[in-house]
mmCIF file of C-alpha atoms in Angstrom:
data_model
loop_
_atom_site.group_PDB
_atom_site.id
_atom_site.type_symbol
_atom_site.label_atom_id
_atom_site.label_comp_id
_atom_site.label_asym_id
_atom_site.label_seq_id
_atom_site.Cartn_x
_atom_site.Cartn_y
_atom_site.Cartn_z
ATOM 1 C CA THR A 1 32.965 -68.957 23.720
ATOM 2 C CA ALA A 2 33.093 -70.816 26.986
ATOM 3 C CA LEU A 3 29.976 -72.919 25.847
ATOM 4 C CA ARG A 4 31.659 -73.625 22.429
ATOM 5 C CA GLU A 5 34.755 -74.964 24.205
ATOM 6 C CA GLU A 6 32.651 -77.035 26.606
ATOM 7 C CA VAL A 7 30.841 -78.814 23.802
ATOM 8 C CA GLY A 8 33.792 -78.927 21.286
ATOM 9 C CA GLU A 9 34.421 -76.422 18.394
ATOM 10 C CA ASN A 10 34.068 -79.173 15.712
ATOM 11 C CA THR A 11 30.889 -80.681 17.077
ATOM 12 C CA ASN A 12 27.655 -79.918 15.343
ATOM 13 C CA VAL A 13 26.477 -77.797 18.259
ATOM 14 C CA GLY A 14 29.960 -76.106 18.289
ATOM 15 C CA LEU A 15 29.483 -75.315 14.606
ATOM 16 C CA LEU A 16 26.156 -73.537 15.324
ATOM 17 C CA ILE A 17 27.617 -71.634 18.174
ATOM 18 C CA GLY A 18 30.572 -70.559 15.881
ATOM 19 C CA PHE A 19 28.180 -69.609 13.141
ATOM 20 C CA VAL A 20 26.336 -67.258 15.607
ATOM 21 C CA CYS A 21 29.631 -65.641 16.887
ATOM 22 C CA HIS A 22 30.781 -65.159 13.224
ATOM 23 C CA ARG A 23 27.555 -63.437 12.207
ATOM 24 C CA LEU A 24 27.581 -61.333 15.420
ATOM 25 C CA ARG A 25 31.166 -60.260 14.740
ATOM 26 C CA PHE A 26 31.047 -59.658 10.994
ATOM 27 C CA GLY A 27 27.395 -59.044 10.414
ATOM 28 C CA GLY A 28 25.490 -59.949 7.217
ATOM 29 C CA ALA A 29 25.828 -59.212 3.389
ATOM 30 C CA ARG A 30 23.655 -56.178 3.625
ATOM 31 C CA VAL A 31 23.684 -55.154 7.331
ATOM 32 C CA GLY A 32 26.994 -54.690 9.207
ATOM 33 C CA VAL A 33 25.514 -55.079 12.635
ATOM 34 C CA LEU A 34 22.842 -57.733 13.159
ATOM 35 C CA GLU A 35 20.204 -57.599 15.889
ATOM 36 C CA HIS A 36 20.213 -60.561 18.314
ATOM 37 C CA ALA A 37 16.559 -61.286 17.274
ATOM 38 C CA THR A 38 17.813 -61.581 13.618
ATOM 39 C CA LEU A 39 20.547 -64.068 14.690
ATOM 40 C CA SER A 40 18.056 -66.060 16.698
ATOM 41 C CA GLY A 41 15.717 -66.293 13.788
ATOM 42 C CA ASP A 42 18.584 -67.423 11.384
ATOM 43 C CA VAL A 43 19.525 -70.319 13.706
ATOM 44 C CA THR A 44 16.092 -71.511 14.886
ATOM 45 C CA ARG A 45 14.780 -71.718 11.426
ATOM 46 C CA PHE A 46 16.876 -74.874 10.676
ATOM 47 C CA ALA A 47 19.013 -75.774 13.673
ATOM 48 C CA ALA A 48 16.776 -78.299 15.552
ATOM 49 C CA ASP A 49 15.923 -80.249 12.469
ATOM 50 C CA TRP A 50 19.532 -80.039 11.136
ATOM 51 C CA LEU A 51 20.898 -81.386 14.458
ATOM 52 C CA ASP A 52 18.332 -84.256 14.479
ATOM 53 C CA ILE A 53 19.214 -85.295 10.990
ATOM 54 C CA ALA A 54 22.977 -84.829 11.207
ATOM 55 C CA GLY A 55 23.249 -86.768 14.415
ATOM 56 C CA GLN A 56 26.298 -86.816 16.699
ATOM 57 C CA SER A 57 28.984 -87.127 14.142
ATOM 58 C CA SER A 58 30.526 -83.861 12.967
ATOM 59 C CA VAL A 59 29.584 -82.866 9.505
ATOM 60 C CA ILE A 60 33.046 -81.349 8.767
ATOM 61 C CA ASP A 61 34.176 -84.480 6.898
ATOM 62 C CA TRP A 62 31.005 -84.844 4.910
ATOM 63 C CA ASP A 63 31.067 -84.797 1.024
ATOM 64 C CA GLU A 64 28.754 -82.540 -1.090
ATOM 65 C CA HIS A 65 26.157 -85.295 -1.562
ATOM 66 C CA GLN A 66 25.754 -85.882 2.278
ATOM 67 C CA PHE A 67 25.359 -82.063 2.802
ATOM 68 C CA ARG A 68 22.738 -81.817 0.007
ATOM 69 C CA LEU A 69 20.673 -84.709 1.338
ATOM 70 C CA CYS A 70 20.667 -83.356 4.862
ATOM 71 C CA TYR A 71 19.637 -79.968 3.744
ATOM 72 C CA LEU A 72 16.953 -81.424 1.538
ATOM 73 C CA ALA A 73 15.497 -83.303 4.469
ATOM 74 C CA VAL A 74 15.468 -80.087 6.597
ATOM 75 C CA VAL A 75 13.682 -78.152 3.903
ATOM 76 C CA VAL A 76 11.114 -80.874 2.920
ATOM 77 C CA GLY A 77 10.253 -81.429 6.583
ATOM 78 C CA LYS A 78 9.195 -77.678 7.064
ATOM 79 C CA THR A 79 5.725 -76.330 6.464
ATOM 80 C CA MET A 80 4.912 -74.476 3.280
ATOM 81 C CA GLY A 81 5.292 -71.123 4.944
ATOM 82 C CA ALA A 82 8.666 -71.980 6.546
ATOM 83 C CA LYS A 83 10.435 -73.744 3.772
ATOM 84 C CA ARG A 84 11.898 -70.753 1.976
ATOM 85 C CA GLN A 85 13.109 -69.145 5.330
ATOM 86 C CA ALA A 86 14.831 -72.364 6.341
ATOM 87 C CA PHE A 87 16.511 -72.680 2.880
ATOM 88 C CA ASP A 88 17.827 -69.101 2.956
ATOM 89 C CA ALA A 89 19.262 -69.563 6.509
ATOM 90 C CA LEU A 90 20.910 -72.939 5.453
ATOM 91 C CA VAL A 91 22.613 -71.150 2.424
ATOM 92 C CA VAL A 92 24.160 -68.542 4.800
ATOM 93 C CA PHE A 93 25.205 -71.351 7.288
ATOM 94 C CA HIS A 94 26.854 -73.325 4.583
ATOM 95 C CA GLU A 95 28.717 -70.368 3.269
ATOM 96 C CA TYR A 96 30.110 -69.983 6.776
ATOM 97 C CA LEU A 97 31.170 -73.665 6.874
ATOM 98 C CA VAL A 98 32.903 -73.331 3.325
ATOM 99 C CA GLN A 99 34.658 -70.127 4.454
ATOM 100 C CA VAL A 100 35.918 -71.288 7.865
ATOM 101 C CA TYR A 101 36.188 -75.040 7.528
ATOM 102 C CA GLY A 102 36.647 -75.597 3.854
ATOM 103 C CA VAL A 103 33.749 -77.995 3.438
ATOM 104 C CA PRO A 104 32.674 -78.785 -0.158
ATOM 105 C CA GLU A 105 30.381 -76.250 -1.735
ATOM 106 C CA VAL A 106 26.756 -77.331 -2.491
ATOM 107 C CA ALA A 107 24.704 -76.773 -5.522
ATOM 108 C CA PHE A 108 21.539 -75.207 -4.062
ATOM 109 C CA SER A 109 19.556 -75.040 -7.291
ATOM 110 C CA GLU A 110 17.779 -78.416 -6.641
ATOM 111 C CA LEU A 111 17.019 -77.510 -3.056
ATOM 112 C CA GLU A 112 15.688 -74.094 -4.116
ATOM 113 C CA SER A 113 13.013 -75.703 -6.217
ATOM 114 C CA HIS A 114 11.714 -77.596 -3.086
ATOM 115 C CA ALA A 115 11.929 -74.376 -1.036
ATOM 116 C CA GLY A 116 9.781 -72.375 -3.364
ATOM 117 C CA LYS A 117 9.280 -68.640 -2.847
ATOM 118 C CA ARG A 118 9.038 -66.867 0.462
ATOM 119 C CA MET A 119 5.519 -66.610 1.539
ATOM 120 C CA THR A 120 4.271 -63.347 3.203
ATOM 121 C CA PHE A 121 1.456 -63.502 5.562
ATOM 122 C CA LEU A 122 0.012 -59.999 6.298
ATOM 123 C CA SER A 123 -2.755 -59.120 8.819
ATOM 124 C CA PRO A 124 -4.754 -55.935 8.108
ATOM 125 C CA GLY A 125 -4.076 -54.564 11.609
ATOM 126 C CA MET A 126 -7.242 -52.545 11.607
ATOM 127 C CA LEU A 127 -8.507 -51.219 15.044
ATOM 128 C CA THR A 128 -11.412 -48.785 15.315
ATOM 129 C CA GLN A 129 -11.126 -45.889 17.702
ATOM 130 C CA LEU A 130 -13.813 -47.437 19.914
ATOM 131 C CA GLU A 131 -11.660 -50.615 20.120
ATOM 132 C CA ILE A 132 -8.513 -48.617 20.981
ATOM 133 C CA ALA A 133 -10.513 -46.749 23.597
ATOM 134 C CA GLN A 134 -11.760 -49.948 25.071
ATOM 135 C CA VAL A 135 -8.216 -51.275 25.470
ATOM 136 C CA MET A 136 -7.108 -48.062 27.150
ATOM 137 C CA LYS A 137 -10.020 -48.208 29.544
ATOM 138 C CA VAL A 138 -9.019 -51.659 30.592
ATOM 139 C CA LEU A 139 -5.436 -50.760 31.104
ATOM 140 C CA TYR A 140 -6.409 -47.848 33.217
ATOM 141 C CA ALA A 141 -8.964 -49.928 35.181
ATOM 142 C CA ASP A 142 -6.068 -52.482 35.910
ATOM 143 C CA LEU A 143 -4.049 -49.637 37.329
ATOM 144 C CA GLU A 144 -6.797 -48.115 39.434
ATOM 145 C CA ARG A 145 -7.800 -51.422 40.793
ATOM 146 C CA GLU A 146 -4.313 -52.127 42.148
ATOM 147 C CA ARG A 147 -3.960 -48.678 43.567
ATOM 148 C CA ALA A 148 -7.196 -49.047 45.501
ATOM 149 C CA LYS A 149 -5.912 -52.061 47.429
ATOM 150 C CA THR A 150 -4.797 -51.576 50.894
ATOM 151 C CA ASP A 151 -1.820 -53.783 50.216
ATOM 152 C CA ALA A 152 -1.112 -52.491 46.764
ATOM 153 C CA SER A 153 2.399 -53.471 45.491
ATOM 154 C CA PRO A 154 4.489 -50.425 44.601
ATOM 155 C CA ASP A 155 6.245 -52.424 41.888
ATOM 156 C CA LEU A 156 3.006 -53.667 40.288
ATOM 157 C CA VAL A 157 1.564 -50.161 40.308
ATOM 158 C CA ARG A 158 4.612 -48.894 38.593
ATOM 159 C CA CYS A 159 4.439 -51.677 36.060
ATOM 160 C CA LEU A 160 0.820 -50.878 35.310
ATOM 161 C CA GLU A 161 1.673 -47.134 34.931
ATOM 162 C CA MET A 162 4.339 -48.269 32.451
ATOM 163 C CA ARG A 163 1.759 -50.233 30.477
ATOM 164 C CA VAL A 164 -0.551 -47.159 30.281
ATOM 165 C CA LEU A 165 2.411 -44.999 29.241
ATOM 166 C CA LEU A 166 3.641 -47.356 26.725
ATOM 167 C CA PHE A 167 0.291 -47.937 25.049
ATOM 168 C CA LEU A 168 -0.304 -44.144 24.725
ATOM 169 C CA VAL A 169 3.165 -43.751 23.051
ATOM 170 C CA LEU A 170 2.748 -46.596 20.744
ATOM 171 C CA GLU A 171 -0.783 -45.686 19.671
ATOM 172 C CA GLY A 172 -0.037 -41.999 19.381
ATOM 173 C CA SER A 173 3.319 -42.217 17.509
ATOM 174 C CA GLY A 174 3.084 -45.453 15.631
ATOM 175 C CA ILE A 175 6.813 -46.189 16.249
ATOM 176 C CA ARG A 176 7.993 -49.749 16.487
ATOM 177 C CA PRO A 177 7.649 -51.312 20.027
ATOM 178 C CA ALA A 178 11.406 -51.882 20.181
ATOM 179 C CA SER A 179 12.025 -48.191 19.513
ATOM 180 C CA ALA A 180 9.377 -47.190 22.104
ATOM 181 C CA TYR A 181 11.100 -49.434 24.631
ATOM 182 C CA GLY A 182 14.380 -47.647 23.975
ATOM 183 C CA LEU A 183 13.129 -44.123 24.826
ATOM 184 C CA THR A 184 14.615 -42.087 27.623
ATOM 185 C CA LEU A 185 12.749 -39.399 29.670
ATOM 186 C CA GLY A 186 14.503 -36.795 27.497
ATOM 187 C CA ASP A 187 13.159 -38.434 24.333
ATOM 188 C CA VAL A 188 9.645 -37.325 25.059
ATOM 189 C CA VAL A 189 9.194 -33.748 23.947
ATOM 190 C CA LEU A 190 5.804 -32.111 24.873
ATOM 191 C CA PHE A 191 5.125 -28.606 23.698
ATOM 192 C CA ALA A 192 1.352 -28.415 23.324
ATOM 193 C CA SER A 193 -1.495 -30.554 21.855
ATOM 194 C CA GLY A 194 -0.654 -31.083 18.194
ATOM 195 C CA LYS A 195 3.109 -30.347 18.948
ATOM 196 C CA ASP A 196 4.140 -33.373 20.949
ATOM 197 C CA PHE A 197 7.027 -35.682 19.826
ATOM 198 C CA VAL A 198 9.083 -38.542 20.714
ATOM 199 C CA ARG A 199 12.686 -38.871 19.523
ATOM 200 C CA VAL A 200 13.736 -42.147 18.033
ATOM 201 C CA ARG A 201 17.513 -42.544 17.880
ATOM 202 C CA THR A 202 20.316 -45.112 17.812
ATOM 203 C CA THR A 203 22.690 -43.150 20.090
ATOM 204 C CA GLY A 204 22.867 -43.379 23.855
ATOM 205 C CA GLU A 205 22.619 -46.364 26.101
ATOM 206 C CA TYR A 206 18.926 -47.421 25.062
ATOM 207 C CA GLY A 207 18.188 -45.879 21.650
ATOM 208 C CA ARG A 208 17.151 -48.239 18.936
ATOM 209 C CA ALA A 209 15.829 -47.788 15.370
ATOM 210 C CA LYS A 210 15.331 -50.411 12.928
ATOM 211 C CA THR A 211 16.605 -48.282 9.867
ATOM 212 C CA SER A 212 18.017 -44.720 9.482
ATOM 213 C CA SER A 213 14.560 -43.743 8.108
ATOM 214 C CA SER A 214 13.028 -44.523 11.337
ATOM 215 C CA ALA A 215 15.180 -42.049 13.475
ATOM 216 C CA GLY A 216 14.055 -38.584 14.127
ATOM 217 C CA PHE A 217 11.187 -36.704 15.927
ATOM 218 C CA ILE A 218 8.007 -38.515 15.451
ATOM 219 C CA PRO A 219 4.640 -36.705 16.141
ATOM 220 C CA LEU A 220 2.256 -37.970 18.820
ATOM 221 C CA GLN A 221 -1.148 -37.795 17.233
ATOM 222 C CA GLY A 222 -4.661 -38.872 17.621
ATOM 223 C CA SER A 223 -7.745 -38.472 19.789
ATOM 224 C CA LEU A 224 -6.480 -40.882 22.401
ATOM 225 C CA TRP A 225 -3.163 -39.043 22.889
ATOM 226 C CA SER A 226 -4.944 -35.676 22.952
ATOM 227 C CA THR A 227 -7.375 -36.918 25.707
ATOM 228 C CA HIS A 228 -4.571 -38.479 27.908
ATOM 229 C CA ARG A 229 -1.557 -36.264 27.229
ATOM 230 C CA HIS A 230 -2.096 -34.541 30.570
ATOM 231 C CA TRP A 231 -1.844 -37.751 32.394
ATOM 232 C CA VAL A 232 1.545 -38.268 30.755
ATOM 233 C CA ILE A 233 2.655 -34.744 31.621
ATOM 234 C CA ARG A 234 1.775 -35.262 35.291
ATOM 235 C CA TRP A 235 3.610 -38.609 35.331
ATOM 236 C CA LEU A 236 6.688 -37.105 33.700
ATOM 237 C CA ASP A 237 6.800 -34.184 36.167
ATOM 238 C CA ARG A 238 6.584 -36.600 39.027
ATOM 239 C CA GLU A 239 9.232 -38.731 37.606
ATOM 240 C CA LYS A 240 11.617 -35.800 36.973
ATOM 241 C CA GLY A 241 10.994 -34.430 40.483
ATOM 242 C CA ARG A 242 12.270 -37.723 41.882
ATOM 243 C CA LEU A 243 15.356 -37.287 39.780
ATOM 244 C CA ASP A 244 16.179 -33.696 40.941
ATOM 245 C CA GLY A 245 19.836 -33.069 40.745
ATOM 246 C CA LEU A 246 20.484 -35.897 38.335
ATOM 247 C CA SER A 247 20.656 -36.009 34.531
ATOM 248 C CA TRP A 248 17.050 -37.111 34.359
ATOM 249 C CA TRP A 249 17.004 -37.050 30.557
ATOM 250 C CA LYS A 250 19.413 -39.958 30.334
ATOM 251 C CA PHE A 251 17.301 -42.448 32.289
ATOM 252 C CA PRO A 252 15.111 -44.947 30.517
ATOM 253 C CA LEU A 253 11.424 -44.171 30.206
ATOM 254 C CA PHE A 254 10.261 -47.664 31.316
ATOM 255 C CA ALA A 255 12.683 -47.973 34.287
ATOM 256 C CA VAL A 256 11.608 -50.307 37.042
ATOM 257 C CA ASP A 257 11.993 -47.290 39.367
ATOM 258 C CA ALA A 258 13.008 -43.703 39.150
ATOM 259 C CA GLY A 259 16.774 -43.380 38.808
ATOM 260 C CA ARG A 260 17.309 -47.003 37.943
ATOM 261 C CA ARG A 261 18.925 -48.096 34.730
ATOM 262 C CA ARG A 262 17.175 -51.446 34.610
ATOM 263 C CA ARG A 263 13.877 -51.616 32.710
ATOM 264 C CA PHE A 264 10.801 -53.704 32.813
ATOM 265 C CA ARG A 265 11.002 -56.554 30.266
ATOM 266 C CA ARG A 266 9.331 -55.309 27.067
ATOM 267 C CA GLY A 267 7.423 -58.598 26.600
ATOM 268 C CA TYR A 268 6.018 -58.279 30.088
ATOM 269 C CA LEU A 269 4.658 -54.837 29.219
ATOM 270 C CA THR A 270 3.128 -55.669 25.842
ATOM 271 C CA HIS A 271 1.725 -59.117 26.549
ATOM 272 C CA ARG A 272 -1.397 -57.374 28.091
ATOM 273 C CA PHE A 273 -1.745 -55.420 24.889
ATOM 274 C CA ASP A 274 -1.721 -58.562 22.812
ATOM 275 C CA GLN A 275 -4.407 -60.092 25.007
ATOM 276 C CA LEU A 276 -6.706 -57.041 24.836
ATOM 277 C CA ILE A 277 -6.250 -56.471 21.081
ATOM 278 C CA LYS A 278 -7.242 -60.027 20.397
ATOM 279 C CA TRP A 279 -10.187 -59.542 22.658
ATOM 280 C CA VAL A 280 -11.544 -56.213 21.236
ATOM 281 C CA SER A 281 -10.929 -57.231 17.588
ATOM 282 C CA SER A 282 -12.214 -60.774 17.937
ATOM 283 C CA ASP A 283 -9.085 -61.737 15.928
ATOM 284 C CA PRO A 284 -6.638 -64.307 17.410
ATOM 285 C CA LYS A 285 -3.816 -62.733 15.312
ATOM 286 C CA GLY A 286 -4.186 -59.480 17.033
ATOM 287 C CA ARG A 287 -1.015 -58.024 18.497
ATOM 288 C CA THR A 288 0.697 -54.905 19.628
ATOM 289 C CA TYR A 289 2.228 -54.154 16.217
ATOM 290 C CA TRP A 290 -1.279 -53.432 15.033
ATOM 291 C CA LEU A 291 -1.031 -50.022 16.802
ATOM 292 C CA ARG A 292 1.771 -49.056 14.458
ATOM 293 C CA LYS A 293 -0.163 -50.282 11.402
ATOM 294 C CA ASN A 294 -3.178 -48.324 12.524
ATOM 295 C CA ARG A 295 -1.179 -45.060 13.085
ATOM 296 C CA VAL A 296 0.532 -45.379 9.679
ATOM 297 C CA THR A 297 -2.902 -46.025 7.967
ATOM 298 C CA ALA A 298 -4.309 -42.979 9.816
ATOM 299 C CA ARG A 299 -1.424 -40.622 8.520
ATOM 300 C CA HIS A 300 -1.885 -41.689 4.962
ATOM 301 C CA GLU A 301 -5.649 -41.350 5.228
ATOM 302 C CA CYS A 302 -5.173 -37.770 6.623
ATOM 303 C CA ALA A 303 -2.991 -36.990 3.586
ATOM 304 C CA SER A 304 -5.391 -38.446 1.093
ATOM 305 C CA ASP A 305 -8.393 -36.531 2.667
ATOM 306 C CA LEU A 306 -6.819 -33.183 1.804
ATOM 307 C CA GLU A 307 -8.784 -31.199 -0.835
ATOM 308 C CA ARG A 308 -5.648 -31.154 -2.992
ATOM 309 C CA PRO A 309 -3.166 -33.732 -1.712
ATOM 310 C CA MET A 310 0.339 -33.393 -2.906
ATOM 311 C CA ALA A 311 3.451 -35.509 -3.027
ATOM 312 C CA ARG A 312 4.923 -33.586 -0.003
ATOM 313 C CA ASP A 313 1.952 -34.565 2.056
ATOM 314 C CA VAL A 314 2.453 -38.254 1.423
ATOM 315 C CA TYR A 315 6.216 -37.751 2.062
ATOM 316 C CA SER A 316 5.510 -36.230 5.358
ATOM 317 C CA ALA A 317 3.389 -39.316 6.271
ATOM 318 C CA LEU A 318 6.218 -41.519 5.205
ATOM 319 C CA CYS A 319 8.828 -39.693 7.290
ATOM 320 C CA SER A 320 6.624 -39.777 10.244
ATOM 321 C CA SER A 321 6.159 -43.447 9.890
ATOM 322 C CA GLY A 322 9.848 -44.182 9.326
ATOM 323 C CA HIS A 323 9.509 -45.432 5.805
ATOM 324 C CA ALA A 324 11.895 -44.486 2.967
ATOM 325 C CA ASP A 325 9.342 -45.134 0.187
ATOM 326 C CA ILE A 326 5.682 -45.641 -0.473
ATOM 327 C CA ASP A 327 5.966 -49.285 -1.451
ATOM 328 C CA THR A 328 6.444 -50.455 2.017
ATOM 329 C CA ALA A 329 3.465 -48.643 3.296
ATOM 330 C CA ILE A 330 1.188 -49.877 0.544
ATOM 331 C CA ALA A 331 2.383 -53.531 0.684
ATOM 332 C CA SER A 332 2.413 -54.022 4.446
ATOM 333 C CA TYR A 333 0.709 -51.130 6.451
ATOM 334 C CA ILE A 334 -2.117 -49.350 4.660
ATOM 335 C CA SER A 335 -5.174 -51.534 5.467
ATOM 336 C CA ASP A 336 -7.686 -49.577 3.410
ATOM 337 C CA PRO A 337 -7.213 -49.636 -0.343
ATOM 338 C CA ALA A 338 -9.452 -46.506 -0.783
ATOM 339 C CA ILE A 339 -6.734 -44.451 0.740
ATOM 340 C CA VAL A 340 -4.293 -45.363 -2.022
ATOM 341 C CA MET A 341 -6.983 -45.032 -4.660
ATOM 342 C CA SER A 342 -8.654 -41.825 -3.399
ATOM 343 C CA ALA A 343 -7.467 -39.576 -6.147
ATOM 344 C CA SER A 344 -8.713 -42.105 -8.768
ATOM 345 C CA ILE A 345 -12.213 -42.672 -7.286
ATOM 346 C CA ARG A 346 -13.153 -38.983 -6.478
#
């Protein structure tokens, strides 16, 4: 609000700030509460080009023709993959201007023909067990190398421990990085090998789930988790011991220190994963999210490998992956078509 008053409510920058505040308060057409990342995407898809084209004069007094030409210039100037996203964001922005400032409505049909359809770029996200083990080996080597120094930094050692822990949770559970980052100490529930879970929720101070389907107890699975779960148990026991007498289950899992509410920045923890996944896969598009794709694929592969797979087995894989229907898994996650077609090619 202060920034909006500083630049002026009716200036073009002020209109953008007002648009963000409006979306933050009232949400979108389908989602009542929008994530900050969603709001950022809505604005950055068109704002810079729009400001360059609109210039310094406020657009509030423009007529329909001026708005249409400006929006057309923004859309045409985008790359093929970004045209539709910019167009969709402009439509929402103009609806805000019409609703709040009473500017003329724009016929977007002509612009839509220039925007085309939204293009989806999917990466297979395939990592072998050997590649995953190699990443884990490097992460642990980073930690041991820092520990061995006579002048080892306690803060850096803690950060490197957090990276090992986060990698194990992401690879074993397949939950989204944002959901893993929101875990507390009490959200890690370890009973025995094959009976370990993390609890994804939206309640509490840190919990975050993309959809209601993502919430719940998600199993920690795979050979890497089975091999290193005792390391996690020892780390958790040590952490809980340092919080004796406190409500340890409420503190964030990736805190900068035991008993602190502040966490390491998520990007700082996962940036190393991005580097290593690119390295082991020899794919410049490799990134942390591939760990989720890999685990989702593994769950569906396990269901399809059963002697007599049933619908409930696939449903179990969907629930564990936080998906409401099979369409999402097939379209964006399962990297091996043989998994989907297994019943037909036996």
